[in-house]
Coordinates of C-alpha atoms in Angstrom, one line a residue:
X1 CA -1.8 2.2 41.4
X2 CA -1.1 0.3 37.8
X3 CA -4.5 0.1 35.7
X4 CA -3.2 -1.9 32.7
X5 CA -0.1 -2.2 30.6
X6 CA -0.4 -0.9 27.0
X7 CA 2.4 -1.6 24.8
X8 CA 3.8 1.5 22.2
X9 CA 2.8 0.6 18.6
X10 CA 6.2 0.1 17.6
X11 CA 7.1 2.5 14.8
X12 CA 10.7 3.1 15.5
X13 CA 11.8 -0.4 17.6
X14 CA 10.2 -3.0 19.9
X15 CA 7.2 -2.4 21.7
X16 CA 7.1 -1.0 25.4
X17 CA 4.8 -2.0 27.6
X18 CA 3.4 1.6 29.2
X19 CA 2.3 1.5 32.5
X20 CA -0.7 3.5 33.1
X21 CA -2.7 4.2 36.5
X22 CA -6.3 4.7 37.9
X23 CA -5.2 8.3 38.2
X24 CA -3.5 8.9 34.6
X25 CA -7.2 8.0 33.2
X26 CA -9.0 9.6 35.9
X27 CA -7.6 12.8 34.5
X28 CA -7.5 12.0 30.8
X29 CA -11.1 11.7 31.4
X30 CA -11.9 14.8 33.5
X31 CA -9.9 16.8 30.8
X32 CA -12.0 15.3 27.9
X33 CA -15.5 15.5 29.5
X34 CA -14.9 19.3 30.7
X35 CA -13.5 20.1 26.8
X36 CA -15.5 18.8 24.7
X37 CA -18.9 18.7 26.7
X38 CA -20.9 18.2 23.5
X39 CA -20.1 14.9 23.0
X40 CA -20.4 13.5 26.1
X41 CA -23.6 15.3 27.5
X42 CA -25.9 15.0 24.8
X43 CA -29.2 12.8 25.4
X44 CA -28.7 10.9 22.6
X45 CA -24.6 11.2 22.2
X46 CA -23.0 8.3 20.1
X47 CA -19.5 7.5 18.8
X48 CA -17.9 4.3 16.7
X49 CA -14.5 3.5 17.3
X50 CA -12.2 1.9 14.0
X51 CA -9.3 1.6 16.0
X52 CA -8.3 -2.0 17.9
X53 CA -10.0 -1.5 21.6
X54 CA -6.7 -2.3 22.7
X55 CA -5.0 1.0 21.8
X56 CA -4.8 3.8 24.5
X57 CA -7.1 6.4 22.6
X58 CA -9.6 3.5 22.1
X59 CA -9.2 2.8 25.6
X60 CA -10.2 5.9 26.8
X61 CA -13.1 6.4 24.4
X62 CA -14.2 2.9 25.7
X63 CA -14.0 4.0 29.5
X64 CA -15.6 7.4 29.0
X65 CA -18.4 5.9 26.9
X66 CA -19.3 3.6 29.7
X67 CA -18.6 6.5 32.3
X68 CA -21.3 8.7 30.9
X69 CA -24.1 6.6 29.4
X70 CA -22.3 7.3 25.5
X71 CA -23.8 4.7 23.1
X72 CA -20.4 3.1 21.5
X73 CA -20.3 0.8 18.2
X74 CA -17.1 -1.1 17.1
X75 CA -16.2 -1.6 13.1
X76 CA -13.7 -4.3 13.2
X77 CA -12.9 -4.0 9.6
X78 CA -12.0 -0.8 8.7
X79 CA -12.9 -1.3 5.1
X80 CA -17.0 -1.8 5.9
X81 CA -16.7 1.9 8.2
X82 CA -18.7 4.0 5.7
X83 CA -22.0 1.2 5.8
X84 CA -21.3 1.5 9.3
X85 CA -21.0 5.1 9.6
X86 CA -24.8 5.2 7.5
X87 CA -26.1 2.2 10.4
X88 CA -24.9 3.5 13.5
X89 CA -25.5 7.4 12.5
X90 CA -22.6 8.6 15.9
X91 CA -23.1 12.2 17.0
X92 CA -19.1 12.6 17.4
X93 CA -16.4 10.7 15.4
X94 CA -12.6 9.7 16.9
X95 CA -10.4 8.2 13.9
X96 CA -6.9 8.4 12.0
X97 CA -6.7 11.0 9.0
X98 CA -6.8 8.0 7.2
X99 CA -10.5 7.7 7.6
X100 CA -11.3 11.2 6.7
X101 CA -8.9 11.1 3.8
X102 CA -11.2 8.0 2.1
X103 CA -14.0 9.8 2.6
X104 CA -12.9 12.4 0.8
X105 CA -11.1 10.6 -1.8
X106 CA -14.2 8.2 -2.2
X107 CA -16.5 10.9 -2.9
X108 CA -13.9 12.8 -5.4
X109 CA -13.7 9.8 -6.8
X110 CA -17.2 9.2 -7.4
X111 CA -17.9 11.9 -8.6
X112 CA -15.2 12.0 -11.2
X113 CA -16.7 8.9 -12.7
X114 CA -20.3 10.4 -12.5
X115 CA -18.9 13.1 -14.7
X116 CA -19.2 15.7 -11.8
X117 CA -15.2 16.2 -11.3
X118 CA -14.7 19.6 -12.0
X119 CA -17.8 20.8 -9.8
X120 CA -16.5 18.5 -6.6
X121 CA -13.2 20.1 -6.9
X122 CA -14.5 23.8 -7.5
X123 CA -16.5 22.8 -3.9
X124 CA -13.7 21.6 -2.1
X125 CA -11.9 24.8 -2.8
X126 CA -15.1 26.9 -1.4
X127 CA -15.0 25.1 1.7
X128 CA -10.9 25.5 2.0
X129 CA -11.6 28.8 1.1
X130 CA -14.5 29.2 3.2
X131 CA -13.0 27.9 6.5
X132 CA -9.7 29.6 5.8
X133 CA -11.7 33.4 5.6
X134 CA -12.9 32.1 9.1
X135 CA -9.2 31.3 10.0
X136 CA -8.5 34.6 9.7
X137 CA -11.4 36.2 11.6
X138 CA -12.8 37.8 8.4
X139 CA -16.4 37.6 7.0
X140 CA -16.3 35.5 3.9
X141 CA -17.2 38.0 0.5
X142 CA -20.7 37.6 -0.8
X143 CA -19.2 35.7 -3.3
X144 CA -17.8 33.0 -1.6
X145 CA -20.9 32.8 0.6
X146 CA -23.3 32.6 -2.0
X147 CA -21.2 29.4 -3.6
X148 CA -21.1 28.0 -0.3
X149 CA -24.6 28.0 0.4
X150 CA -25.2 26.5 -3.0
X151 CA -22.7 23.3 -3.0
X152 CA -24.0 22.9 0.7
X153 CA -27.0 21.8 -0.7
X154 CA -25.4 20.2 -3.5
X155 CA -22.3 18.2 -2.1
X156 CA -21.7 18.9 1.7
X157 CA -24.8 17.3 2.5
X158 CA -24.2 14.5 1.1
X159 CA -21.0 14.2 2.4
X160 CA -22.2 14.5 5.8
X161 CA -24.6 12.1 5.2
X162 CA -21.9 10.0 4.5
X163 CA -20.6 10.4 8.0
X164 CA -24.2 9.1 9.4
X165 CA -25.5 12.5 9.3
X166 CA -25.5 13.6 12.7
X167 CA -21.9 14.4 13.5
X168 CA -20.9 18.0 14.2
X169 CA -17.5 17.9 15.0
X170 CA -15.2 14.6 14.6
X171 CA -11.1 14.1 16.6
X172 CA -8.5 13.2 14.6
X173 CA -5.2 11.9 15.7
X174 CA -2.4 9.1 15.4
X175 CA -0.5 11.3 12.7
X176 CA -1.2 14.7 10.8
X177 CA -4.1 15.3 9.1
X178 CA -3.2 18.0 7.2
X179 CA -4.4 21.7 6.5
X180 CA -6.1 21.0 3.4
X181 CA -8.0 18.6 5.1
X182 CA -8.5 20.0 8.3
X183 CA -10.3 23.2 6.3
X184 CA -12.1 21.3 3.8
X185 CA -14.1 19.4 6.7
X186 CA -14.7 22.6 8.8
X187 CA -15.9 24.5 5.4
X188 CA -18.3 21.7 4.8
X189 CA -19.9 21.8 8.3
X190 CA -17.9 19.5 10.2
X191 CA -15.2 20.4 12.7
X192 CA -12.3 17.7 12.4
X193 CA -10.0 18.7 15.4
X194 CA -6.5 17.6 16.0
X195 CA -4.9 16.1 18.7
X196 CA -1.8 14.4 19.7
X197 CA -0.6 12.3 22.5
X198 CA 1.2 8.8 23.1
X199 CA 0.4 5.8 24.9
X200 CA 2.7 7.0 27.6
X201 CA -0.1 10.3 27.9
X202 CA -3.0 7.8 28.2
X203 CA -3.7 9.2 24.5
X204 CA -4.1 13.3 24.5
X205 CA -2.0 15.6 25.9
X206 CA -2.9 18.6 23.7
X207 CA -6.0 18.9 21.5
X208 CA -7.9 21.5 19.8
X209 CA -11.6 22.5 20.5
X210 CA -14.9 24.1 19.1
X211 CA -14.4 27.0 21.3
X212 CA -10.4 27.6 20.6
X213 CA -9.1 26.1 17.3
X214 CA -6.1 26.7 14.9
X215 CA -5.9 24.2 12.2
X216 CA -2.3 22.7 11.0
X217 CA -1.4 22.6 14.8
X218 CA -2.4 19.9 17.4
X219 CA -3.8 22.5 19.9
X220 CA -3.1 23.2 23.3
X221 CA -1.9 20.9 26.3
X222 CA -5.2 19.9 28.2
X223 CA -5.9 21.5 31.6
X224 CA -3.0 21.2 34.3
X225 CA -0.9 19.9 31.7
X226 CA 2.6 21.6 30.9
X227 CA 4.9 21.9 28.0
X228 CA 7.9 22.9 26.9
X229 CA 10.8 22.9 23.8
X230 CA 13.9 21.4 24.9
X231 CA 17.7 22.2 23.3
X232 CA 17.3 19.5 20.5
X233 CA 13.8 21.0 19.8
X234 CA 11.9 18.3 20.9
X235 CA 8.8 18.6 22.8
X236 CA 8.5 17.5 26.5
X237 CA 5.2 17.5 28.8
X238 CA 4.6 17.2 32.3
X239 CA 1.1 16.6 33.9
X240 CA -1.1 13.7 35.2
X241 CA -1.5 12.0 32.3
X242 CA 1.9 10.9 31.9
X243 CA 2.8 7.3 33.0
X244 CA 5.3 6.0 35.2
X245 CA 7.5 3.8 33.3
X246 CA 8.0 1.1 30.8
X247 CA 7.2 -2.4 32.3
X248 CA 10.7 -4.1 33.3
X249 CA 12.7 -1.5 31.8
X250 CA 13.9 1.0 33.6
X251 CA 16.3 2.1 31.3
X252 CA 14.0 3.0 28.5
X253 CA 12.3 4.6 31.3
X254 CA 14.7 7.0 32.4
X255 CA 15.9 7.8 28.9
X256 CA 12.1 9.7 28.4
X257 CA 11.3 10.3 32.0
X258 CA 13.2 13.1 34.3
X259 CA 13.5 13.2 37.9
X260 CA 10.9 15.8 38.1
X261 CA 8.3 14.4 35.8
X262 CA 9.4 16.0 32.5
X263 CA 8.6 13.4 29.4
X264 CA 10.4 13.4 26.3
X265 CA 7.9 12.5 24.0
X266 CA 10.6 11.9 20.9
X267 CA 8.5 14.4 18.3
X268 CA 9.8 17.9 17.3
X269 CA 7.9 21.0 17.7
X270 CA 7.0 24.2 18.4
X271 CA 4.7 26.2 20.4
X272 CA 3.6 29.5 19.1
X273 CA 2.7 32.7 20.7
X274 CA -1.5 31.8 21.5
X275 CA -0.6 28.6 22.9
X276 CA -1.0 26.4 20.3
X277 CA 1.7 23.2 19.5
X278 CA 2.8 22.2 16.3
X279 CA 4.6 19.0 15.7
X280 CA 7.3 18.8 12.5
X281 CA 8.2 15.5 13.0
X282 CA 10.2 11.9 14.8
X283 CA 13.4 13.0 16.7
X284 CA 14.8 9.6 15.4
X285 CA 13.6 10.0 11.8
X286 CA 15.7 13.3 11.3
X287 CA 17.6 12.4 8.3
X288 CA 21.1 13.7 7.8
X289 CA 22.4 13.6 4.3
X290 CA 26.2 13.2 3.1
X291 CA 26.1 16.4 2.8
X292 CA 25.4 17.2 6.3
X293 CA 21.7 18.2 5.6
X294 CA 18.7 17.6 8.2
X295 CA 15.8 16.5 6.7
X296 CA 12.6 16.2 8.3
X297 CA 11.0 13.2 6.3
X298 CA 7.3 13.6 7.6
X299 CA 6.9 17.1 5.9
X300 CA 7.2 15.2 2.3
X301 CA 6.0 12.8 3.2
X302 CA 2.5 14.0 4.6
X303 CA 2.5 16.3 1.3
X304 CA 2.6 13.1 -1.2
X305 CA 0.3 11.0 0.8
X306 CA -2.2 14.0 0.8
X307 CA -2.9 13.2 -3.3
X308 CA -5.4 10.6 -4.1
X309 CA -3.4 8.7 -6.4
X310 CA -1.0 8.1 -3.5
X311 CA -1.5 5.4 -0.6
X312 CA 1.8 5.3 1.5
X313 CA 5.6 7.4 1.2
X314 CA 8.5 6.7 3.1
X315 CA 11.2 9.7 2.5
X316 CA 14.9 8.4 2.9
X317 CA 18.7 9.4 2.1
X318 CA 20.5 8.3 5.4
X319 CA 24.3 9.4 4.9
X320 CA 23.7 9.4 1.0
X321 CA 24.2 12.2 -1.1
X322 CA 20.4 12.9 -2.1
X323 CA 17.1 12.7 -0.5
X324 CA 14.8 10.1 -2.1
X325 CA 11.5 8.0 -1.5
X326 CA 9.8 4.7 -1.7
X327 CA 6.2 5.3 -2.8
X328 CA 3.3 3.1 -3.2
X329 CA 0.0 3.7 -5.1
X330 CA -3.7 3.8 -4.7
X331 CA -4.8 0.3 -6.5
X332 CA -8.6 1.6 -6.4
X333 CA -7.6 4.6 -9.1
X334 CA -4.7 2.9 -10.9
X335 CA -4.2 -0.9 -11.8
X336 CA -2.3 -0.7 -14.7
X337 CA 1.4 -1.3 -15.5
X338 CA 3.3 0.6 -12.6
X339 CA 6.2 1.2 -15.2
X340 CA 3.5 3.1 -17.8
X341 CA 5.1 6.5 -18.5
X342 CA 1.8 7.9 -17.5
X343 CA 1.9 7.1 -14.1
X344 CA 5.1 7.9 -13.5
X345 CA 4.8 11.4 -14.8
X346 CA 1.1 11.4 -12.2
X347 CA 3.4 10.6 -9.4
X348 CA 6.6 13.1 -10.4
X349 CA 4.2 15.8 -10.5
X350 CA 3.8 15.1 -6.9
X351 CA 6.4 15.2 -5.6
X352 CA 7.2 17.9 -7.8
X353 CA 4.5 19.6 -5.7
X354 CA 6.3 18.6 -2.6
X355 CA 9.6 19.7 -3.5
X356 CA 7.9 22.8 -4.0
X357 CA 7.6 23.4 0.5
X358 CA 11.5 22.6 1.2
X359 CA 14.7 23.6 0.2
X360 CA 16.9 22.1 -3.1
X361 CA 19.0 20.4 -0.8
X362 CA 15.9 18.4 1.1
X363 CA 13.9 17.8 -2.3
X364 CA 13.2 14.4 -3.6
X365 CA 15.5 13.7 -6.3
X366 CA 14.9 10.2 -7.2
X367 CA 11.5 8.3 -6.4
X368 CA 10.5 4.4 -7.0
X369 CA 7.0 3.0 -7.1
X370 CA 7.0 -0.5 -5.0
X371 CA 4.1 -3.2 -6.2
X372 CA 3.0 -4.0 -3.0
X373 CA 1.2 -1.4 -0.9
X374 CA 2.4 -1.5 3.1
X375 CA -0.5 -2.8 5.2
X376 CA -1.2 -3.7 8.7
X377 CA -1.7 -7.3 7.2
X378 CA 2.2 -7.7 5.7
X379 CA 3.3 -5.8 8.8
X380 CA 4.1 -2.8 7.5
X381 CA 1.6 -0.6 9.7
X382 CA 0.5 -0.9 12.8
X383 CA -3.2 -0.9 14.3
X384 CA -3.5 2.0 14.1
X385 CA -2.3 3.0 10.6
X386 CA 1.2 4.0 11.3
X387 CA 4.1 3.0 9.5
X388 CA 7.1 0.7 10.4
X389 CA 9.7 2.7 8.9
X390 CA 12.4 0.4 10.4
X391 CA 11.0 -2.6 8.4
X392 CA 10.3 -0.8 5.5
X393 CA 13.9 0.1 5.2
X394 CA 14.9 -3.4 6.4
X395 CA 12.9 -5.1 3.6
X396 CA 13.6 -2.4 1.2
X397 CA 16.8 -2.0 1.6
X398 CA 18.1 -3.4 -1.7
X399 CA 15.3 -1.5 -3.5
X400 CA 17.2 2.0 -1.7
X401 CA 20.6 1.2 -2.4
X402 CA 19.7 0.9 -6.1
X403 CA 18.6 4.1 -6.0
X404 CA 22.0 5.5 -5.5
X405 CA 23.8 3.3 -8.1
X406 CA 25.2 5.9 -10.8

């Protein structure tokens, strides 16, 4: 029977109300407590949650919390999370990338203006280079291991202090998080899995763990769960933690929902030979070019976001001849003039960088820095930090089409 209606976020269109049962979270929760037993069977095992309680991940958290005697704290704001985070001290950690991309970004910060830049950034590349020796089953060199010991003592702990210092291993999900990331946590001490789901899954469908992990991929579908790739490449699921249809809309409904159970979830992907899925990006936000070119905007897209001085990218070129972006900057690291040559040439030599991962025909060719960032509060993200690509473009429009002017 129906447990509650949770309406989709609303990234590409109007909301859906998802109707989830007692038995969709009955086995979103038997999958979750029998993966990831540390966080649930501790004596002392806490967690905080950033995201609205409404939304299905925060839902679940909330249900299993309660379930099994988990201590659970709420920041309402994300902007007070690290005080927070040094208060509450949680043992495990659910958030967006968004969260661990501050923290980092805060502490490179910081230390930049200390005057300790350049030995923050030689530690982050120890842990990147420490968790990617463990990627690859090898024994990091005596080298690397004796710089790792030393910025442990130096910068990791404090960065895990940061986190409350308790938390061992932390989920991250709602969009990518990224391989740089995703080693430079694990190489400081802390596992950041990835996961991915949809309000339809009653949050995660596939997820990786302590005991199997691959990072730059979402992991694999949780128990009794199934997957597959269909024609157009996009990645369906079948399982118990799929819903049953959109509330009053049956046509929606059977547009994602087969006969026998199959969901299309809308993303692209792959699955690779262990198991493990990868997701490349939105079905619907496949961009073909005059030229006839796909373009996969989330690829650039997560790239350019991935540098500090960026805060949010949206990648277009619908039917025009090139591939461009909208970009807006980080106001904590620059508040100057957003026509000053200097920051202009900042931001080219990012997406210079991001050119660097695609083709000439799917490289940014033409880029323009909008004054006001995209927030949940002027409606350009939702809740949960993603973005509203179809009213950026709306409101943008003008902006694009002077792009292409000759």
């Amino acid at each position: 029977t129906i447990a509650t209606t949770i309406y989709t976020s609303g990234t590409t269109g109007a909301p859906k109300g998802c109707q989830l049962t007692h038995g969709n979270f009955r086995a979103e929760l038997s999958a979750v407590r029998g993966l990831f037993p540390e966080f649930f069977d501790q004596e002392d095992s806490s967690t905080m949650l950033f995201l609205p309680l409404a939304h299905v991940f925060a839902r679940i958290i909330q249900v299993g919390a309660i379930r099994w005697g988990t201590i659970l704290s709420h920041s309402p704001d994300i902007r007070d999370f690290r005080d927070h985070l040094a208060e509450i001290k949680p043992t495990f950690l659910l958030a967006v990338p968004s969260v661990f991309e501050d923290i980092f970004n805060s502490a490179s910060n910081k230390a930049w203006a200390d005057g300790n830049g350049r030995s923050f950034d030689k530690a982050a590349r120890t842990a990147i280079a420490w968790s990617r020796a463990i990627e690859a089953g090898s024994t990091p060199s005596v080298a690397l291991r004796s710089k790792h010991a030393l910025y442990s003592r130096l910068v990791y702990s404090k960065l895990r202090e940061a986190l409350g210092g308790k938390i061992e291993a932390a989920i991250s999900g709602g969009a990518p998080l990224g391989e740089r990331l995703g080693h430079f946590y694990r190489g400081i001490g802390i596992n950041v899995l990835e996961g991915y789901g949809l309000t339809e899954t009653t949050a995660a469908i596939t997820v990786n763990t302590l005991a199997e992990q691959r990072i730059g991929t979402v992991g694999k579908p949780l128990p009794h769960t199934e997957v597959r790739v269909n024609a157009d490449g996009e990645l369906e699921f079948r399982g118990p933690q799929v819903f049953n249809g959109y509330l009053n809309n049956p046509e929606a409904t059977q547009a994602v929902l087969s006969a026998d159970g199959w969901f299309a979830t809308g993303d692209l992907g792959e699955i690779d030979e262990d198991g493990f899925v990868r997701i490349s990006g939105r079905k619907k936000e496949i961009i073909i070019t005059a030229g006839g070119k796909n373009v996969a905007p989330a690829l650039l897209e997560d790239r350019i976001r991935a540098n500090k001085l960026i805060s949010q990218c949206l990648v277009v070129g619908e039917g025009k001849p090139f591939v461009a972006a909208l970009i807006t900057v980080n106001t904590e690291l620059w508040d100057g003039s957003l026509s000053d040559p200097e920051l202009i040439d900042a931001v080219q030599a990012v997406v210079d960088e991001a050119n660097s991962q695609v083709s000439r025909a799917e490289a940014i060719r033409k880029f323009v820095i909008v004054s006001e960032d995209w927030t949940e509060e002027n409606g350009y993200l939702t809740p949960s930090f993603k973005l509203r690509r179809h009213v950026v473009l709306q409101d943008m429009h003008d902006t694009i089409e002077a792009m292409y002017v000759r």
